[in-house]
Coordinates of C-alpha atoms and ligand atoms in Angstrom, one line a residue:
M88 CA 7.5 25.8 7.1
S89 CA 3.6 26.5 6.2
F90 CA 1.7 25.5 3.1
K91 CA 1.7 29.2 2.0
D92 CA 5.5 29.0 1.8
L93 CA 5.1 26.5 -0.9
Q94 CA 3.5 28.8 -3.1
L95 CA 0.4 27.2 -3.3
N96 CA -2.6 29.1 -4.2
K97 CA -5.8 30.0 -2.3
P98 CA -8.2 27.4 -3.3
L99 CA -5.9 24.9 -2.6
L100 CA -4.6 26.4 1.0
R101 CA -8.4 26.9 1.8
A102 CA -9.1 23.0 1.1
I103 CA -5.9 22.1 3.1
A104 CA -7.1 24.3 6.0
E105 CA -10.4 22.7 6.0
A106 CA -8.9 19.3 6.0
G107 CA -7.4 20.2 9.5
Y108 CA -3.7 20.1 8.1
D109 CA -1.6 22.8 10.0
N110 CA 1.7 22.3 8.3
P111 CA 3.2 20.3 5.5
T112 CA 4.7 17.1 6.5
L113 CA 8.4 16.5 5.8
V114 CA 7.8 14.8 2.5
Q115 CA 5.5 17.6 1.4
E116 CA 8.0 20.3 2.3
R117 CA 10.7 18.6 0.4
T118 CA 8.7 17.3 -2.8
I119 CA 6.4 19.9 -3.6
P120 CA 9.0 22.6 -4.8
F121 CA 10.6 20.1 -7.0
V122 CA 7.5 19.0 -8.6
L123 CA 6.2 22.6 -9.2
N124 CA 9.7 23.2 -10.9
K125 CA 8.7 20.3 -13.1
K126 CA 11.5 18.2 -11.9
D127 CA 11.4 14.4 -12.0
V128 CA 11.6 12.8 -8.6
I129 CA 12.2 9.5 -6.7
V130 CA 10.6 9.8 -3.3
S131 CA 11.2 7.1 -0.8
A132 CA 8.3 7.4 1.9
Q133 CA 5.6 5.1 3.2
T134 CA 2.1 5.5 3.5
G135 CA 1.2 7.7 6.3
T136 CA 3.9 10.4 5.8
G137 CA 1.5 12.3 3.7
K138 CA 3.1 11.3 0.2
T139 CA -0.3 11.6 -1.6
A140 CA -0.7 15.2 -0.9
A141 CA 2.9 15.6 -2.0
F142 CA 2.1 14.8 -5.4
A143 CA -1.8 15.7 -5.5
L144 CA -1.2 19.3 -4.3
P145 CA 1.5 20.5 -6.7
I146 CA -0.4 18.7 -9.8
L147 CA -3.5 20.6 -8.7
Q148 CA -1.5 23.8 -8.4
S149 CA 0.1 23.2 -12.0
L150 CA -3.1 22.5 -13.8
F151 CA -5.0 25.3 -12.3
D152 CA -4.8 27.3 -15.3
Y153 CA -6.4 24.7 -17.3
Q154 CA -9.4 24.3 -15.0
D155 CA -11.9 26.4 -16.9
A156 CA -11.3 24.5 -20.1
P157 CA -14.8 23.3 -21.3
K158 CA -15.5 19.9 -20.3
K159 CA -15.4 18.3 -23.5
G160 CA -12.1 20.0 -24.4
K161 CA -10.4 18.6 -21.1
K162 CA -7.5 16.5 -21.9
I163 CA -5.8 14.2 -19.5
K164 CA -2.9 16.2 -18.1
A165 CA -2.0 14.1 -15.0
L166 CA -1.9 10.4 -14.9
I167 CA -1.4 8.6 -11.5
V168 CA -0.8 4.8 -11.6
S169 CA -1.4 2.7 -8.7
P170 CA -1.1 -1.0 -8.1
S171 CA -4.3 -1.6 -6.2
R172 CA -7.8 -0.5 -6.5
E173 CA -8.2 0.4 -2.9
L174 CA -5.1 2.7 -3.0
A175 CA -6.4 4.2 -6.4
V176 CA -9.8 5.1 -4.6
Q177 CA -7.8 6.5 -1.7
I178 CA -6.0 9.0 -4.1
L179 CA -9.0 10.0 -5.6
D180 CA -10.4 11.0 -2.3
N181 CA -7.5 13.2 -1.8
F182 CA -7.8 14.8 -5.1
K183 CA -11.3 15.5 -4.3
T184 CA -10.4 16.9 -0.9
Y185 CA -7.7 19.2 -2.1
G186 CA -9.3 20.2 -5.3
I187 CA -12.6 21.1 -3.9
Y188 CA -12.5 24.8 -4.9
T189 CA -11.1 24.2 -8.3
N190 CA -12.9 23.0 -11.5
L191 CA -10.3 20.4 -12.2
R192 CA -11.9 16.9 -12.8
T193 CA -10.4 13.8 -11.5
A194 CA -11.7 10.4 -12.2
V195 CA -10.5 6.8 -11.3
V196 CA -10.5 3.6 -13.5
F197 CA -9.6 0.1 -12.1
G198 CA -10.0 -3.5 -13.2
G199 CA -12.5 -6.0 -11.4
T200 CA -15.5 -3.9 -12.3
S201 CA -17.7 -3.1 -15.3
I202 CA -15.9 -0.9 -17.9
E203 CA -18.8 0.7 -19.1
P204 CA -19.3 3.5 -16.3
Q205 CA -15.6 4.1 -16.7
K206 CA -16.1 4.9 -20.5
D207 CA -18.7 7.4 -19.7
I208 CA -16.8 9.2 -17.1
L209 CA -13.6 9.3 -19.8
N210 CA -16.0 10.6 -22.3
K211 CA -17.1 13.6 -20.2
G212 CA -13.5 15.1 -20.2
I213 CA -11.2 15.1 -17.0
D214 CA -7.9 16.5 -16.2
I215 CA -6.4 13.9 -14.0
L216 CA -6.7 10.3 -14.1
I217 CA -5.9 7.6 -11.4
A218 CA -5.7 4.2 -12.8
T219 CA -4.6 0.6 -12.4
P220 CA -2.3 -0.5 -15.0
G221 CA -4.4 -3.4 -16.5
R222 CA -7.5 -1.4 -16.9
L223 CA -5.6 1.6 -18.3
L224 CA -4.2 -0.5 -21.0
D225 CA -7.3 -2.1 -21.7
L226 CA -9.0 1.3 -22.2
H227 CA -6.1 2.6 -24.2
K228 CA -6.3 -0.5 -26.4
Q229 CA -10.1 0.3 -27.0
D230 CA -9.1 3.9 -27.8
L231 CA -11.0 5.2 -25.1
V232 CA -8.4 7.0 -23.2
N233 CA -5.7 9.4 -24.7
L234 CA -2.7 9.9 -23.0
D235 CA -1.1 12.4 -25.6
H236 CA -1.3 15.2 -23.2
V237 CA 0.0 13.7 -20.1
E238 CA 2.4 16.2 -18.5
T239 CA 2.8 14.5 -15.3
L240 CA 3.0 10.8 -14.6
V241 CA 3.0 9.5 -11.0
L242 CA 4.0 5.8 -10.5
D243 CA 2.6 5.3 -6.9
E244 CA 4.2 2.4 -4.6
A245 CA 6.2 1.5 -7.6
D246 CA 8.0 -1.3 -5.5
L247 CA 4.6 -2.9 -4.9
M248 CA 3.6 -2.5 -8.7
L249 CA 7.0 -4.1 -9.5
D250 CA 6.4 -6.9 -6.9
M251 CA 3.0 -7.7 -8.4
G252 CA 4.5 -8.1 -11.9
F253 CA 3.3 -4.8 -13.6
I254 CA 6.9 -4.0 -14.9
D255 CA 6.0 -4.3 -18.5
D256 CA 2.5 -2.6 -18.2
V257 CA 4.4 0.3 -16.4
K258 CA 6.9 0.7 -19.0
K259 CA 4.1 0.5 -21.7
I260 CA 2.2 3.1 -20.2
E261 CA 5.1 5.5 -19.9
R262 CA 5.6 5.0 -23.5
L263 CA 2.1 6.0 -24.2
C264 CA 2.5 9.2 -22.7
T265 CA 4.5 12.3 -24.4
K266 CA 8.2 12.3 -24.2
E267 CA 8.5 15.6 -22.4
K268 CA 6.3 14.6 -19.4
Q269 CA 7.5 14.9 -15.7
I270 CA 7.7 11.7 -13.7
L271 CA 7.0 11.2 -10.1
L272 CA 8.1 8.0 -8.6
F273 CA 7.0 7.0 -5.2
S274 CA 8.1 3.9 -3.7
A275 CA 8.1 2.8 0.2
T276 CA 11.5 1.1 -0.5
I277 CA 13.8 1.6 -3.5
P278 CA 15.0 -2.0 -4.2
Y279 CA 17.4 -2.8 -7.5
K280 CA 14.4 -3.3 -9.6
V281 CA 12.9 0.1 -8.8
E282 CA 16.3 1.7 -9.2
Q283 CA 16.4 0.1 -12.5
L284 CA 13.1 1.1 -13.8
A285 CA 13.9 4.8 -12.6
N286 CA 17.3 4.7 -14.4
T287 CA 15.5 3.9 -17.6
I288 CA 12.6 6.4 -17.6
L289 CA 13.4 9.2 -15.1
K290 CA 15.4 12.5 -16.3
N291 CA 18.0 13.7 -13.6
P292 CA 15.6 13.1 -10.8
E293 CA 15.8 14.5 -7.5
R294 CA 16.1 12.0 -4.7
I295 CA 13.8 12.5 -1.6
E296 CA 14.0 10.2 1.3
V297 CA 12.0 10.5 4.4
A298 CA 11.6 8.3 7.5
P299 CA 14.2 5.4 6.8
N300 CA 12.7 2.2 6.5
A301 CA 14.9 0.8 9.2
S302 CA 13.5 2.6 12.1
T303 CA 10.3 2.1 14.1
S304 CA 8.7 4.9 16.1
G305 CA 9.8 5.0 19.8
N306 CA 6.3 5.5 20.7
I307 CA 5.5 1.8 19.6
N308 CA 5.7 -0.9 22.3
Q309 CA 7.0 -3.9 20.5
V310 CA 6.6 -7.3 22.3
L311 CA 7.4 -10.8 21.2
Y312 CA 5.9 -14.2 22.1
Y313 CA 7.6 -17.4 21.2
V314 CA 4.9 -19.9 20.6
P315 CA 4.6 -23.5 19.0
K316 CA 3.0 -22.7 15.5
R317 CA 0.1 -25.0 16.4
N318 CA -0.8 -22.7 19.3
K319 CA -0.7 -19.4 17.5
I320 CA -4.4 -19.3 17.2
E321 CA -4.9 -20.1 20.8
L322 CA -2.4 -17.6 21.8
C323 CA -4.0 -14.9 19.5
L324 CA -7.4 -15.5 21.3
H325 CA -5.9 -15.4 24.7
L326 CA -4.4 -11.9 24.0
L327 CA -7.6 -10.7 22.3
R328 CA -9.5 -11.9 25.5
N329 CA -7.2 -10.6 28.1
T330 CA -4.6 -8.0 26.8
I331 CA -5.2 -6.4 23.2
K332 CA -8.2 -3.9 22.9
G333 CA -9.3 -1.4 20.4
T334 CA -8.6 -1.2 16.6
I335 CA -6.4 -4.2 15.7
I336 CA -4.9 -5.2 12.5
I337 CA -3.6 -8.9 12.2
F338 CA -1.1 -9.6 9.5
R339 CA -0.9 -12.9 7.9
R340 CA 1.4 -14.1 5.2
T341 CA -1.2 -15.9 3.1
K342 CA -4.9 -15.4 2.1
F343 CA -5.4 -19.1 3.2
G344 CA -4.3 -17.9 6.6
V345 CA -6.3 -14.9 6.7
D346 CA -9.4 -16.8 5.9
K347 CA -8.8 -19.5 8.4
L348 CA -8.1 -17.0 11.2
E349 CA -11.0 -14.9 10.4
K350 CA -13.3 -18.1 10.7
T351 CA -12.0 -18.7 14.1
L352 CA -12.3 -15.3 15.4
I353 CA -15.9 -14.9 14.1
K354 CA -16.7 -18.4 15.8
N355 CA -15.4 -16.7 19.0
G356 CA -17.7 -13.8 18.6
Y357 CA -15.3 -11.2 17.5
K358 CA -16.1 -8.4 15.1
V359 CA -13.8 -9.0 12.2
D360 CA -13.2 -8.6 8.6
S361 CA -10.5 -9.2 6.0
I362 CA -8.7 -8.3 2.9
H363 CA -6.6 -10.2 0.5
G364 CA -5.8 -10.3 -3.0
D365 CA -8.3 -12.8 -4.0
K366 CA -11.3 -11.0 -2.7
T367 CA -13.5 -9.0 -5.1
Q368 CA -12.8 -5.1 -5.2
H369 CA -16.4 -4.9 -3.6
L370 CA -15.8 -7.0 -0.5
R371 CA -12.3 -5.5 0.0
Q372 CA -13.8 -1.9 0.0
E373 CA -16.7 -3.2 2.3
A374 CA -14.1 -4.6 4.5
L375 CA -12.3 -1.4 4.8
N376 CA -15.4 0.9 5.2
K377 CA -16.7 -1.6 8.0
F378 CA -13.1 -1.2 9.8
K379 CA -12.8 2.6 9.2
T380 CA -16.3 3.2 10.5
G381 CA -15.8 1.0 13.5
Y382 CA -18.5 -1.6 12.6
V383 CA -15.8 -4.2 13.1
N384 CA -12.4 -3.5 15.2
I385 CA -10.2 -6.3 13.9
L386 CA -9.2 -6.3 10.3
I387 CA -7.0 -9.3 9.2
A388 CA -4.9 -8.7 6.1
T389 CA -2.0 -9.9 3.9
D390 CA 0.8 -7.5 3.3
V391 CA 0.2 -7.1 -0.1
A392 CA -3.6 -6.3 0.2
A393 CA -2.9 -3.8 3.1
R394 CA 0.1 -1.9 1.5
G395 CA -0.7 1.6 0.9
I396 CA -4.0 1.7 2.2
D397 CA -4.5 4.5 4.8
I398 CA -5.3 2.4 8.0
N399 CA -3.5 4.0 10.5
E400 CA -3.6 5.2 14.1
L401 CA -4.2 1.5 15.5
D402 CA -4.2 0.6 18.9
A403 CA -2.4 -2.6 18.2
V404 CA -0.9 -4.7 15.3
I405 CA -0.3 -8.3 15.6
N406 CA 2.3 -10.1 13.5
F407 CA 0.4 -13.5 13.7
D408 CA 3.1 -14.6 10.9
L409 CA 6.2 -13.1 11.1
P410 CA 7.2 -11.5 7.8
N411 CA 10.3 -12.9 5.8
V412 CA 11.4 -9.5 4.7
P413 CA 12.4 -7.3 7.7
E414 CA 11.4 -3.9 6.1
T415 CA 7.9 -5.4 6.0
Y416 CA 8.0 -5.7 9.7
V417 CA 8.6 -1.9 9.9
H418 CA 5.7 -1.2 7.5
R419 CA 3.2 -3.3 9.5
V420 CA 4.0 -1.8 13.0
G421 CA 4.3 1.8 11.7
R422 CA 0.5 1.7 11.5
T423 CA 0.2 2.0 15.1
A424 CA 1.4 4.9 17.4
R425 CA 0.9 7.6 14.8
A426 CA 0.6 11.2 15.6
G427 CA 2.3 11.2 18.9
K428 CA -0.2 8.4 20.2
S429 CA 1.2 5.1 21.4
G430 CA 0.4 1.6 20.1
T431 CA 1.5 -1.9 20.6
A432 CA 3.1 -4.5 18.0
Y433 CA 2.5 -8.1 19.0
S434 CA 4.8 -10.5 17.1
L435 CA 4.0 -14.3 17.5
C436 CA 7.3 -16.2 16.6
S437 CA 7.3 -20.1 16.0
A438 CA 10.6 -22.0 16.2
D439 CA 10.6 -21.8 12.3
E440 CA 10.5 -18.0 12.5
K441 CA 13.3 -17.3 14.5
T442 CA 15.7 -16.2 11.8
Y443 CA 13.2 -13.8 10.8
I444 CA 13.4 -12.3 14.2
T445 CA 17.0 -12.1 14.1
K446 CA 17.1 -10.0 10.9
I447 CA 14.2 -7.7 12.2
Q448 CA 15.9 -6.8 15.4
Q449 CA 19.1 -6.2 13.3
L450 CA 17.2 -3.9 10.9
I451 CA 15.6 -2.1 13.8
Q452 CA 18.5 -2.1 16.0
L453 CA 16.4 -3.1 18.9
Q454 CA 15.8 -6.0 21.1
L455 CA 12.1 -6.9 21.2
D456 CA 10.8 -7.5 24.8
V457 CA 10.0 -11.2 25.2
V458 CA 6.7 -12.1 27.1
E459 CA 7.4 -15.4 28.7
D460 CA 4.5 -15.3 31.1
H461 CA 1.8 -16.9 28.7
P462 CA -0.1 -20.3 28.3
Y463 CA 1.7 -21.5 25.1
P464 CA 5.4 -21.1 25.7
L465 CA 7.7 -22.5 23.1
D466 CA 10.4 -25.0 24.4
P467 CA 13.5 -22.8 23.9
K468 CA 15.5 -25.8 22.5
A469 CA 12.7 -26.4 20.0
K470 CA 14.1 -26.6 16.4
P471 CA 12.1 -25.9 13.2
V472 CA 10.3 -29.0 12.0
V473 CA 11.6 -29.8 8.5
H474 CA 9.3 -31.4 6.4
K475 CA 11.1 -33.8 4.0
S476 CA 9.3 -35.0 0.9
K477 CA 9.8 -38.7 0.4
K478 CA 10.3 -38.4 -3.2
Q479 CA 13.4 -36.7 -4.4
G480 CA 12.5 -33.9 -6.8
S481 CA 9.1 -33.8 -8.8
K482 CA 7.8 -36.4 -11.1
H483 CA 7.0 -33.9 -13.5
K484 CA 9.5 -32.5 -16.0
K485 CA 10.6 -29.0 -15.3
G486 CA 8.8 -26.4 -17.2
R487 CA 6.1 -28.5 -18.1
K488 CA 3.4 -25.5 -17.3
S489 CA 2.3 -23.6 -20.4
E490 CA 2.7 -19.8 -20.1
A491 CA -1.1 -19.7 -20.1
S492 CA -1.5 -21.9 -17.0
K493 CA 1.3 -20.1 -15.1
K494 CA -0.7 -16.8 -15.7
K495 CA -3.9 -18.4 -14.2
K496 CA -2.0 -19.4 -11.1
K497 CA -3.8 -18.2 -8.1
R498 CA -2.3 -15.4 -6.1
W499 CA -1.2 -16.3 -2.5
Y500 CA -1.3 -12.8 -1.3
Ligands
AMP713 P1 -0.6 9.5 2.9 O1 0.8 9.2 3.4 O2 -0.6 10.2 1.8 O3 -1.4 8.0 2.9 O4 -1.3 10.2 4.1 C1 -1.6 9.8 5.3 C2 -2.6 10.5 5.9 O5 -1.9 11.8 6.5 C3 -3.8 11.0 5.3 O6 -4.9 10.7 6.3 C4 -3.7 12.4 5.0 O7 -5.1 13.0 5.2 C5 -3.1 12.9 6.3 N1 -2.1 14.4 5.9 C6 -1.6 14.4 4.8 N2 -0.9 15.6 4.9 C7 -1.0 16.0 6.1 C8 -0.6 17.3 6.9 N3 0.3 18.1 6.2 N4 -1.0 17.4 8.1 C9 -1.8 16.5 8.8 N5 -2.4 15.3 8.0 C10 -1.8 15.1 6.8

C-alpha cells in the first residue's frame, strides 16, 4: 500500500516524501482509514512503529479545510494529550514535519516551564494543541484554553499516562471537550485499567494491534550475564571496554541507580548523559539532544523517562537492572535492531533477579544465550539475599501520612 492509497492530500504527500518515507507502516495503514472515517480507535502499538504519524496525518488531513481561518478566529480542533514533555515535543515535531505545506497551526504546552510564553501562543490562535495533562488543566482553569471545539482527542501512551497517576486528569480533560468528538487511544500495552478507561469514554472503537508485545525481533542478539549484584558496575565497565561499542542505552530501575552509574561511567572517561523523572525538563531535553547528535554515545535511563521517546536504532541496549514486568524487557530491547539492522541486548542478572529472567523467557518464548566466560561469574547456587528487618512491622501507625505529604513523595522513576 502507498500513502496515496490512504487518500491523503498533496501537501501531506509532499511532506511525507520529503521526510523520506516510502510506504506507510502497518499501524498507519490500519489506523489512518478509520481516523479519516471519524471512528474511535484503540491502537496497541509501541514507539517506533510510526504511530505518531498514524494519528497526525489523518488529523492534518481532516483539518485541512480549516487551515485558512484567520489566525485569531482559529479554534482548537484537535487535542493530543501526552504523559511526558519530551514525548509532547516529539509529537509537535511530527506535526510540524507533516504539516509543513499547510497553514494549520500546532502548539505544545507542558508543565515545568513558565506559563507566560504558552499563554501568548494560545492567544495567537491554533488548530492543534499538544499538552501534558497537568498544564492543560491549569491553563483551562485560568480560562486560557478553550476545548469547546475539539473534534479529535488523542490519548497517547495511555498506559503510561495511567501508570503516572493521570487517570482523573484524563477523564476531566475528556469531559471538557465536546461530547461528539472522536477519541483515538494509543497505548503500548492494553492493561485492564486502560481497557476500563476505553470502555467509559470511547464509542464502539475499532481495535488495531500491531507488533504483539510478546515478541522481540529476530535481528536482536540477546545475551545474558549472571553476575553478583555487587559486581554489576565492574561487569558493565568490562563490557564497555571490551565488547560493547557504538550508541548504547543503559536501563536502570530507579533514578538513584541512574545517577550512581552515570557518576561511575563519567569517572571512567565515558561520554554519558541520563534521563529520569526528577530531572528538569531542560536537562532531560539537553541529554536527549546530546545523545541524538552524538555528543555522548551512552544514555542511562529509567523506563518511565525513556518510554515513548524516539531513541531507536541503537547498537546496544544494556539491561543493567532487569525489569520486573516482562513486557518492559520487550520495549527496551526493541530499541535496537530497527529497520533491518542488527543489534545486541545485554542483560545483567543477579541472584535476586532470576525469577524475572524466567518470566521474560516465557514471554518471548526464547532462551537467552548465557555468557559464562566473564570475570564476575555468579555462583550458580547463589540464592537471593533476603534482608530481614529486625523489627516486625513499622512503629508508625498505618495511614499516618497525610494526603498532602503523600503527594509530595519523590518519584522513583
Ligand atoms: P513513532 O512510532 O511515531 O515514534 O515513529 C518512529 C519513527 O518512525 C519516527 O522517527 C518517524 O519519523 C518514523 N516513521 C514514521 N512513519 C514512517 C514511515 N511510513 N516510513 C518510515 N519511517 C517512518
